[in-house]
Amino acid sequence: MRKREDEIMNKLVPIEYQNQRILTTTQLGESYGADSQLIVNNFNRNKDRYKEGKHYFALEDEAKRLFIDQHQIDLGLKNAKTLYLWTEKGAWLHAKSLNTDKAWEAYEMLVDDYYRIRESPISHKLPRTYLDALEALVAAEKEKQILIPKAEYFDALVDHNLLTNFRDTAKELKIKEHIFINWILDKGYVYRDAKGKLKPYADYVPALFEIKEKQRDKWAGTQTLITPRGRETFRLLLQNNKLSFPPGMQNKTAE
């Protein structure tokens, strides 16, 4: 069995999306010893069990093109209308549906050696400087899902109960809208759905985000808005540019 596990891992090209390891349909099929079409059929038969953003990501149009440009993707997947990316939980559902020894063995291997990105040993060292300590604090708070804002500032915002869109939030934070959006994508607060629309992860609703229905004439849809607590959370994270912005974004605040 160890030989087969080594063969699988040697073939796997690590791919990440929204700050987590994922597998394409082809990669998942090869790992489970199943044809890719079987994976597709299995998904189509059990679609009600799969939740986008939790078990998989579905990329189409521009979102799909951008992802393909950045990664080594199987040629067959490039021609598909939708590119499916499977998370660890999605891989578990597929293994459960296939229910073969080969699939379960492969799933255990994927969890141990692929999906769980190993932490760098340096992360376990005690902080040596104030900057190291501050960075460790931000990372720890992120693990708790939501930062606790300063009470007096947050209370004032809650009293007004104001929800703002991405553009107005960026203006309030004094950064450009596209930089703010790229930042919350990079940090894993939101993701783009199959149509490229920004959607928050369920863990951050309703604390940081709220999804409101809107209707105009014959058009109806939903809009993601940021709560007062969300704005204060992002303000705290962004107040130290060196820690908050992705590389190359420092000092690019809005004029």
PDB file of C-alpha atoms in Angstrom:
ATOM      1  CA  MET A   1       0.000   0.000   0.000  1.00  0.00           C
ATOM      2  CA  ARG A   2       2.881   2.362   0.761  1.00  0.00           C
ATOM      3  CA  LYS A   3       4.088   2.008  -2.827  1.00  0.00           C
ATOM      4  CA  ARG A   4       0.710   3.070  -4.209  1.00  0.00           C
ATOM      5  CA  GLU A   5       0.582   6.035  -1.811  1.00  0.00           C
ATOM      6  CA  ASP A   6       4.009   7.156  -2.999  1.00  0.00           C
ATOM      7  CA  GLU A   7       2.899   6.861  -6.618  1.00  0.00           C
ATOM      8  CA  ILE A   8      -0.175   9.002  -5.939  1.00  0.00           C
ATOM      9  CA  MET A   9       1.775  11.704  -4.101  1.00  0.00           C
ATOM     10  CA  ASN A  10       4.451  11.808  -6.799  1.00  0.00           C
ATOM     11  CA  LYS A  11       1.776  12.496  -9.420  1.00  0.00           C
ATOM     12  CA  LEU A  12      -0.045  15.147  -7.410  1.00  0.00           C
ATOM     13  CA  VAL A  13       0.840  18.729  -8.231  1.00  0.00           C
ATOM     14  CA  PRO A  14      -0.141  20.763  -5.150  1.00  0.00           C
ATOM     15  CA  ILE A  15      -2.847  23.313  -5.947  1.00  0.00           C
ATOM     16  CA  GLU A  16      -4.270  25.892  -3.574  1.00  0.00           C
ATOM     17  CA  TYR A  17      -7.416  27.995  -3.831  1.00  0.00           C
ATOM     18  CA  GLN A  18      -8.788  30.398  -1.209  1.00  0.00           C
ATOM     19  CA  ASN A  19      -5.948  29.516   1.177  1.00  0.00           C
ATOM     20  CA  GLN A  20      -6.558  25.766   1.158  1.00  0.00           C
ATOM     21  CA  ARG A  21      -5.359  22.724  -0.756  1.00  0.00           C
ATOM     22  CA  ILE A  22      -7.792  21.447  -3.376  1.00  0.00           C
ATOM     23  CA  LEU A  23      -7.899  18.700  -6.029  1.00  0.00           C
ATOM     24  CA  THR A  24      -9.254  18.808  -9.564  1.00  0.00           C
ATOM     25  CA  THR A  25     -11.695  16.134 -10.706  1.00  0.00           C
ATOM     26  CA  THR A  26      -8.915  14.398 -12.632  1.00  0.00           C
ATOM     27  CA  GLN A  27      -6.585  14.369  -9.619  1.00  0.00           C
ATOM     28  CA  LEU A  28      -9.309  13.044  -7.335  1.00  0.00           C
ATOM     29  CA  GLY A  29     -10.255  10.291  -9.781  1.00  0.00           C
ATOM     30  CA  GLU A  30      -6.645   9.170 -10.214  1.00  0.00           C
ATOM     31  CA  SER A  31      -6.129   9.137  -6.440  1.00  0.00           C
ATOM     32  CA  TYR A  32      -9.244   7.025  -5.850  1.00  0.00           C
ATOM     33  CA  GLY A  33      -8.546   4.669  -8.739  1.00  0.00           C
ATOM     34  CA  ALA A  34     -11.734   5.820 -10.453  1.00  0.00           C
ATOM     35  CA  ASP A  35     -12.503   7.327 -13.840  1.00  0.00           C
ATOM     36  CA  SER A  36     -13.048  11.095 -13.832  1.00  0.00           C
ATOM     37  CA  GLN A  37     -16.511  10.602 -15.314  1.00  0.00           C
ATOM     38  CA  LEU A  38     -17.430   8.445 -12.315  1.00  0.00           C
ATOM     39  CA  ILE A  39     -16.514  11.352 -10.040  1.00  0.00           C
ATOM     40  CA  VAL A  40     -18.687  13.675 -12.145  1.00  0.00           C
ATOM     41  CA  ASN A  41     -21.611  11.232 -12.169  1.00  0.00           C
ATOM     42  CA  ASN A  42     -21.303  10.710  -8.431  1.00  0.00           C
ATOM     43  CA  PHE A  43     -21.488  14.462  -7.872  1.00  0.00           C
ATOM     44  CA  ASN A  44     -24.476  14.916 -10.178  1.00  0.00           C
ATOM     45  CA  ARG A  45     -26.396  12.148  -8.401  1.00  0.00           C
ATOM     46  CA  ASN A  46     -25.768  13.639  -4.960  1.00  0.00           C
ATOM     47  CA  LYS A  47     -25.652  17.376  -5.635  1.00  0.00           C
ATOM     48  CA  ASP A  48     -27.941  18.163  -2.721  1.00  0.00           C
ATOM     49  CA  ARG A  49     -25.284  16.872  -0.303  1.00  0.00           C
ATOM     50  CA  TYR A  50     -22.532  19.121  -1.614  1.00  0.00           C
ATOM     51  CA  LYS A  51     -22.250  22.765  -0.585  1.00  0.00           C
ATOM     52  CA  GLU A  52     -20.238  25.235  -2.637  1.00  0.00           C
ATOM     53  CA  GLY A  53     -17.465  26.831  -0.602  1.00  0.00           C
ATOM     54  CA  LYS A  54     -17.439  23.883   1.819  1.00  0.00           C
ATOM     55  CA  HIS A  55     -17.112  20.754  -0.326  1.00  0.00           C
ATOM     56  CA  TYR A  56     -16.094  22.302  -3.632  1.00  0.00           C
ATOM     57  CA  PHE A  57     -15.527  25.440  -5.671  1.00  0.00           C
ATOM     58  CA  ALA A  58     -17.071  25.812  -9.125  1.00  0.00           C
ATOM     59  CA  LEU A  59     -15.230  28.146 -11.487  1.00  0.00           C
ATOM     60  CA  GLU A  60     -16.644  29.414 -14.767  1.00  0.00           C
ATOM     61  CA  ASP A  61     -15.862  32.089 -17.340  1.00  0.00           C
ATOM     62  CA  GLU A  62     -13.302  34.660 -16.138  1.00  0.00           C
ATOM     63  CA  ALA A  63     -12.746  33.021 -12.749  1.00  0.00           C
ATOM     64  CA  LYS A  64     -11.974  29.735 -14.488  1.00  0.00           C
ATOM     65  CA  ARG A  65      -9.661  31.362 -17.037  1.00  0.00           C
ATOM     66  CA  LEU A  66      -7.671  33.183 -14.354  1.00  0.00           C
ATOM     67  CA  PHE A  67      -7.248  30.002 -12.315  1.00  0.00           C
ATOM     68  CA  ILE A  68      -6.145  27.955 -15.323  1.00  0.00           C
ATOM     69  CA  ASP A  69      -3.601  30.604 -16.291  1.00  0.00           C
ATOM     70  CA  GLN A  70      -1.975  30.271 -12.869  1.00  0.00           C
ATOM     71  CA  HIS A  71      -1.909  26.473 -12.536  1.00  0.00           C
ATOM     72  CA  GLN A  72      -1.049  23.331 -14.456  1.00  0.00           C
ATOM     73  CA  ILE A  73      -4.496  22.047 -15.400  1.00  0.00           C
ATOM     74  CA  ASP A  74      -5.400  18.853 -17.265  1.00  0.00           C
ATOM     75  CA  LEU A  75      -6.207  19.704 -20.898  1.00  0.00           C
ATOM     76  CA  GLY A  76      -9.565  17.950 -20.720  1.00  0.00           C
ATOM     77  CA  LEU A  77     -10.683  20.187 -17.852  1.00  0.00           C
ATOM     78  CA  LYS A  78      -9.879  23.338 -19.805  1.00  0.00           C
ATOM     79  CA  ASN A  79     -12.678  22.570 -22.247  1.00  0.00           C
ATOM     80  CA  ALA A  80     -15.291  21.927 -19.566  1.00  0.00           C
ATOM     81  CA  LYS A  81     -17.834  24.672 -18.886  1.00  0.00           C
ATOM     82  CA  THR A  82     -17.270  24.425 -15.135  1.00  0.00           C
ATOM     83  CA  LEU A  83     -14.015  23.645 -13.355  1.00  0.00           C
ATOM     84  CA  TYR A  84     -14.680  21.874 -10.055  1.00  0.00           C
ATOM     85  CA  LEU A  85     -12.125  22.050  -7.247  1.00  0.00           C
ATOM     86  CA  TRP A  86     -12.618  19.593  -4.376  1.00  0.00           C
ATOM     87  CA  THR A  87     -11.828  20.410  -0.758  1.00  0.00           C
ATOM     88  CA  GLU A  88     -10.918  17.872   1.923  1.00  0.00           C
ATOM     89  CA  LYS A  89     -14.577  17.616   2.939  1.00  0.00           C
ATOM     90  CA  GLY A  90     -15.605  17.175  -0.680  1.00  0.00           C
ATOM     91  CA  ALA A  91     -13.063  14.392  -1.101  1.00  0.00           C
ATOM     92  CA  TRP A  92     -14.577  12.696   1.953  1.00  0.00           C
ATOM     93  CA  LEU A  93     -18.067  12.737   0.397  1.00  0.00           C
ATOM     94  CA  HIS A  94     -16.710  11.178  -2.795  1.00  0.00           C
ATOM     95  CA  ALA A  95     -14.879   8.474  -0.836  1.00  0.00           C
ATOM     96  CA  LYS A  96     -18.072   7.768   1.098  1.00  0.00           C
ATOM     97  CA  SER A  97     -20.083   7.424  -2.119  1.00  0.00           C
ATOM     98  CA  LEU A  98     -17.511   5.217  -3.870  1.00  0.00           C
ATOM     99  CA  ASN A  99     -17.057   3.191  -0.657  1.00  0.00           C
ATOM    100  CA  THR A 100     -14.142   1.107  -1.918  1.00  0.00           C
ATOM    101  CA  ASP A 101     -11.047   0.111   0.053  1.00  0.00           C
ATOM    102  CA  LYS A 102      -8.899   1.869  -2.527  1.00  0.00           C
ATOM    103  CA  ALA A 103     -10.857   5.126  -2.179  1.00  0.00           C
ATOM    104  CA  TRP A 104     -10.773   5.108   1.626  1.00  0.00           C
ATOM    105  CA  GLU A 105      -7.043   4.318   1.707  1.00  0.00           C
ATOM    106  CA  ALA A 106      -6.379   7.133  -0.742  1.00  0.00           C
ATOM    107  CA  TYR A 107      -8.540   9.535   1.273  1.00  0.00           C
ATOM    108  CA  GLU A 108      -6.598   8.835   4.478  1.00  0.00           C
ATOM    109  CA  MET A 109      -3.361   9.417   2.588  1.00  0.00           C
ATOM    110  CA  LEU A 110      -4.652  12.687   1.110  1.00  0.00           C
ATOM    111  CA  VAL A 111      -5.656  13.962   4.538  1.00  0.00           C
ATOM    112  CA  ASP A 112      -2.288  13.105   6.079  1.00  0.00           C
ATOM    113  CA  ASP A 113       0.041  14.035   3.227  1.00  0.00           C
ATOM    114  CA  TYR A 114      -1.776  16.474   0.942  1.00  0.00           C
ATOM    115  CA  TYR A 115      -4.661  18.469   2.391  1.00  0.00           C
ATOM    116  CA  ARG A 116      -2.986  19.202   5.709  1.00  0.00           C
ATOM    117  CA  ILE A 117      -0.306  21.711   4.824  1.00  0.00           C
ATOM    118  CA  ARG A 118       2.542  21.238   7.252  1.00  0.00           C
ATOM    119  CA  GLU A 119       3.333  24.176   9.524  1.00  0.00           C
ATOM    120  CA  SER A 120       6.832  25.567   9.400  1.00  0.00           C
ATOM    121  CA  PRO A 121       8.883  24.646  12.504  1.00  0.00           C
ATOM    122  CA  ILE A 122       9.683  28.342  12.978  1.00  0.00           C
ATOM    123  CA  SER A 123       6.034  28.983  13.844  1.00  0.00           C
ATOM    124  CA  HIS A 124       6.532  27.121  17.120  1.00  0.00           C
ATOM    125  CA  LYS A 125       9.386  29.339  18.275  1.00  0.00           C
ATOM    126  CA  LEU A 126       8.811  32.075  20.810  1.00  0.00           C
ATOM    127  CA  PRO A 127       8.568  35.566  19.271  1.00  0.00           C
ATOM    128  CA  ARG A 128      11.862  37.446  19.505  1.00  0.00           C
ATOM    129  CA  THR A 129      10.632  40.928  18.605  1.00  0.00           C
ATOM    130  CA  TYR A 130       7.527  43.035  19.098  1.00  0.00           C
ATOM    131  CA  LEU A 131       6.729  42.634  15.398  1.00  0.00           C
ATOM    132  CA  ASP A 132       6.934  38.836  15.697  1.00  0.00           C
ATOM    133  CA  ALA A 133       4.634  38.905  18.711  1.00  0.00           C
ATOM    134  CA  LEU A 134       2.131  41.147  16.948  1.00  0.00           C
ATOM    135  CA  GLU A 135       2.121  38.929  13.877  1.00  0.00           C
ATOM    136  CA  ALA A 136       1.567  35.845  16.041  1.00  0.00           C
ATOM    137  CA  LEU A 137      -1.314  37.602  17.774  1.00  0.00           C
ATOM    138  CA  VAL A 138      -3.004  38.425  14.471  1.00  0.00           C
ATOM    139  CA  ALA A 139      -2.595  34.807  13.315  1.00  0.00           C
ATOM    140  CA  ALA A 140      -4.056  33.482  16.567  1.00  0.00           C
ATOM    141  CA  GLU A 141      -7.048  35.784  16.351  1.00  0.00           C
ATOM    142  CA  LYS A 142      -7.659  34.720  12.761  1.00  0.00           C
ATOM    143  CA  GLU A 143      -7.894  31.113  13.969  1.00  0.00           C
ATOM    144  CA  LYS A 144     -10.710  32.153  16.285  1.00  0.00           C
ATOM    145  CA  GLN A 145     -12.581  33.227  13.132  1.00  0.00           C
ATOM    146  CA  ILE A 146     -13.405  36.769  14.234  1.00  0.00           C
ATOM    147  CA  LEU A 147     -11.277  39.426  15.871  1.00  0.00           C
ATOM    148  CA  ILE A 148     -12.784  41.140  18.903  1.00  0.00           C
ATOM    149  CA  PRO A 149     -12.896  44.883  18.120  1.00  0.00           C
ATOM    150  CA  LYS A 150     -12.332  47.639  20.652  1.00  0.00           C
ATOM    151  CA  ALA A 151     -15.520  47.797  22.673  1.00  0.00           C
ATOM    152  CA  GLU A 152     -16.195  51.516  22.581  1.00  0.00           C
ATOM    153  CA  TYR A 153     -15.647  51.843  18.829  1.00  0.00           C
ATOM    154  CA  PHE A 154     -17.680  48.737  18.011  1.00  0.00           C
ATOM    155  CA  ASP A 155     -20.579  49.793  20.249  1.00  0.00           C
ATOM    156  CA  ALA A 156     -20.807  53.116  18.456  1.00  0.00           C
ATOM    157  CA  LEU A 157     -21.021  51.370  15.097  1.00  0.00           C
ATOM    158  CA  VAL A 158     -23.582  48.852  16.292  1.00  0.00           C
ATOM    159  CA  ASP A 159     -25.835  51.653  17.529  1.00  0.00           C
ATOM    160  CA  HIS A 160     -26.110  52.911  13.962  1.00  0.00           C
ATOM    161  CA  ASN A 161     -26.494  49.362  12.567  1.00  0.00           C
ATOM    162  CA  LEU A 162     -25.020  50.412   9.229  1.00  0.00           C
ATOM    163  CA  LEU A 163     -24.253  47.880   6.508  1.00  0.00           C
ATOM    164  CA  THR A 164     -21.893  48.911   3.712  1.00  0.00           C
ATOM    165  CA  ASN A 165     -20.920  47.390   0.382  1.00  0.00           C
ATOM    166  CA  PHE A 166     -17.335  46.604  -0.619  1.00  0.00           C
ATOM    167  CA  ARG A 167     -16.788  49.964  -2.319  1.00  0.00           C
ATOM    168  CA  ASP A 168     -17.985  52.079   0.607  1.00  0.00           C
ATOM    169  CA  THR A 169     -16.098  49.914   3.087  1.00  0.00           C
ATOM    170  CA  ALA A 170     -12.874  50.395   1.125  1.00  0.00           C
ATOM    171  CA  LYS A 171     -13.435  54.163   1.131  1.00  0.00           C
ATOM    172  CA  GLU A 172     -13.954  54.132   4.886  1.00  0.00           C
ATOM    173  CA  LEU A 173     -10.760  52.118   5.343  1.00  0.00           C
ATOM    174  CA  LYS A 174      -8.942  54.514   2.992  1.00  0.00           C
ATOM    175  CA  ILE A 175      -7.751  51.881   0.534  1.00  0.00           C
ATOM    176  CA  LYS A 176      -8.636  51.228  -3.081  1.00  0.00           C
ATOM    177  CA  GLU A 177     -11.573  48.911  -3.668  1.00  0.00           C
ATOM    178  CA  HIS A 178      -9.692  46.337  -5.776  1.00  0.00           C
ATOM    179  CA  ILE A 179      -6.898  46.142  -3.186  1.00  0.00           C
ATOM    180  CA  PHE A 180      -9.427  45.604  -0.392  1.00  0.00           C
ATOM    181  CA  ILE A 181     -11.227  42.876  -2.347  1.00  0.00           C
ATOM    182  CA  ASN A 182      -7.974  41.092  -3.232  1.00  0.00           C
ATOM    183  CA  TRP A 183      -6.966  41.276   0.426  1.00  0.00           C
ATOM    184  CA  ILE A 184     -10.139  39.681   1.839  1.00  0.00           C
ATOM    185  CA  LEU A 185      -9.926  37.027  -0.890  1.00  0.00           C
ATOM    186  CA  ASP A 186      -6.298  36.344   0.012  1.00  0.00           C
ATOM    187  CA  LYS A 187      -7.131  36.152   3.727  1.00  0.00           C
ATOM    188  CA  GLY A 188      -9.965  33.691   3.113  1.00  0.00           C
ATOM    189  CA  TYR A 189     -12.931  35.751   4.254  1.00  0.00           C
ATOM    190  CA  VAL A 190     -14.741  35.548   0.906  1.00  0.00           C
ATOM    191  CA  TYR A 191     -14.589  33.573  -2.343  1.00  0.00           C
ATOM    192  CA  ARG A 192     -15.884  33.949  -5.884  1.00  0.00           C
ATOM    193  CA  ASP A 193     -18.728  31.694  -6.956  1.00  0.00           C
ATOM    194  CA  ALA A 194     -19.133  30.150 -10.416  1.00  0.00           C
ATOM    195  CA  LYS A 195     -20.322  33.493 -11.791  1.00  0.00           C
ATOM    196  CA  GLY A 196     -17.432  35.404 -10.249  1.00  0.00           C
ATOM    197  CA  LYS A 197     -19.583  37.049  -7.552  1.00  0.00           C
ATOM    198  CA  LEU A 198     -18.063  37.617  -4.121  1.00  0.00           C
ATOM    199  CA  LYS A 199     -19.603  35.418  -1.427  1.00  0.00           C
ATOM    200  CA  PRO A 200     -18.623  35.226   2.268  1.00  0.00           C
ATOM    201  CA  TYR A 201     -17.748  31.946   3.952  1.00  0.00           C
ATOM    202  CA  ALA A 202     -20.484  30.742   6.299  1.00  0.00           C
ATOM    203  CA  ASP A 203     -18.197  31.091   9.340  1.00  0.00           C
ATOM    204  CA  TYR A 204     -18.257  34.885   8.943  1.00  0.00           C
ATOM    205  CA  VAL A 205     -22.025  35.303   8.525  1.00  0.00           C
ATOM    206  CA  PRO A 206     -23.676  37.227  10.162  1.00  0.00           C
ATOM    207  CA  ALA A 207     -20.827  38.581  12.307  1.00  0.00           C
ATOM    208  CA  LEU A 208     -18.724  40.132   9.538  1.00  0.00           C
ATOM    209  CA  PHE A 209     -21.050  39.916   6.548  1.00  0.00           C
ATOM    210  CA  GLU A 210     -24.760  39.866   5.805  1.00  0.00           C
ATOM    211  CA  ILE A 211     -26.406  38.718   2.592  1.00  0.00           C
ATOM    212  CA  LYS A 212     -29.393  40.821   1.603  1.00  0.00           C
ATOM    213  CA  GLU A 213     -31.918  40.174  -1.129  1.00  0.00           C
ATOM    214  CA  LYS A 214     -32.507  43.015  -3.547  1.00  0.00           C
ATOM    215  CA  GLN A 215     -34.995  43.494  -6.337  1.00  0.00           C
ATOM    216  CA  ARG A 216     -35.215  46.043  -9.117  1.00  0.00           C
ATOM    217  CA  ASP A 217     -38.052  45.896 -11.629  1.00  0.00           C
ATOM    218  CA  LYS A 218     -37.798  42.398 -13.157  1.00  0.00           C
ATOM    219  CA  TRP A 219     -34.358  41.646 -11.676  1.00  0.00           C
ATOM    220  CA  ALA A 220     -33.798  40.006  -8.303  1.00  0.00           C
ATOM    221  CA  GLY A 221     -30.651  38.778  -6.602  1.00  0.00           C
ATOM    222  CA  THR A 222     -28.510  38.966  -3.468  1.00  0.00           C
ATOM    223  CA  GLN A 223     -25.859  41.400  -2.302  1.00  0.00           C
ATOM    224  CA  THR A 224     -23.056  40.826   0.185  1.00  0.00           C
ATOM    225  CA  LEU A 225     -22.727  43.647   2.710  1.00  0.00           C
ATOM    226  CA  ILE A 226     -20.214  44.239   5.496  1.00  0.00           C
ATOM    227  CA  THR A 227     -21.407  44.707   9.068  1.00  0.00           C
ATOM    228  CA  PRO A 228     -20.087  47.306  11.554  1.00  0.00           C
ATOM    229  CA  ARG A 229     -18.200  44.537  13.315  1.00  0.00           C
ATOM    230  CA  GLY A 230     -16.743  43.443   9.997  1.00  0.00           C
ATOM    231  CA  ARG A 231     -15.503  46.948   9.208  1.00  0.00           C
ATOM    232  CA  GLU A 232     -13.872  47.276  12.606  1.00  0.00           C
ATOM    233  CA  THR A 233     -12.293  43.831  12.268  1.00  0.00           C
ATOM    234  CA  PHE A 234     -10.766  44.779   8.927  1.00  0.00           C
ATOM    235  CA  ARG A 235      -9.716  48.191  10.279  1.00  0.00           C
ATOM    236  CA  LEU A 236      -7.752  46.509  13.069  1.00  0.00           C
ATOM    237  CA  LEU A 237      -6.079  44.118  10.658  1.00  0.00           C
ATOM    238  CA  LEU A 238      -5.229  46.822   8.157  1.00  0.00           C
ATOM    239  CA  GLN A 239      -3.898  49.381  10.598  1.00  0.00           C
ATOM    240  CA  ASN A 240      -0.481  47.732  10.309  1.00  0.00           C
ATOM    241  CA  ASN A 241       0.150  47.543   6.555  1.00  0.00           C
ATOM    242  CA  LYS A 242       3.236  45.376   6.810  1.00  0.00           C
ATOM    243  CA  LEU A 243       1.268  42.624   8.513  1.00  0.00           C
ATOM    244  CA  SER A 244      -2.027  42.997   6.734  1.00  0.00           C
ATOM    245  CA  PHE A 245      -1.372  43.594   3.066  1.00  0.00           C
ATOM    246  CA  PRO A 246      -0.194  40.810   0.738  1.00  0.00           C
ATOM    247  CA  PRO A 247       3.343  41.325  -0.646  1.00  0.00           C
ATOM    248  CA  GLY A 248       3.573  44.307  -2.962  1.00  0.00           C
ATOM    249  CA  MET A 249       0.474  46.058  -1.615  1.00  0.00           C
ATOM    250  CA  GLN A 250       2.112  48.103   1.110  1.00  0.00           C
ATOM    251  CA  ASN A 251       1.726  51.854   0.856  1.00  0.00           C
ATOM    252  CA  LYS A 252      -0.929  51.607  -1.859  1.00  0.00           C
ATOM    253  CA  THR A 253      -3.648  53.217   0.178  1.00  0.00           C
ATOM    254  CA  ALA A 254      -6.200  55.368  -1.580  1.00  0.00           C
ATOM    255  CA  GLU A 255      -5.410  59.021  -2.013  1.00  0.00           C
TER     256      GLU A 255
END
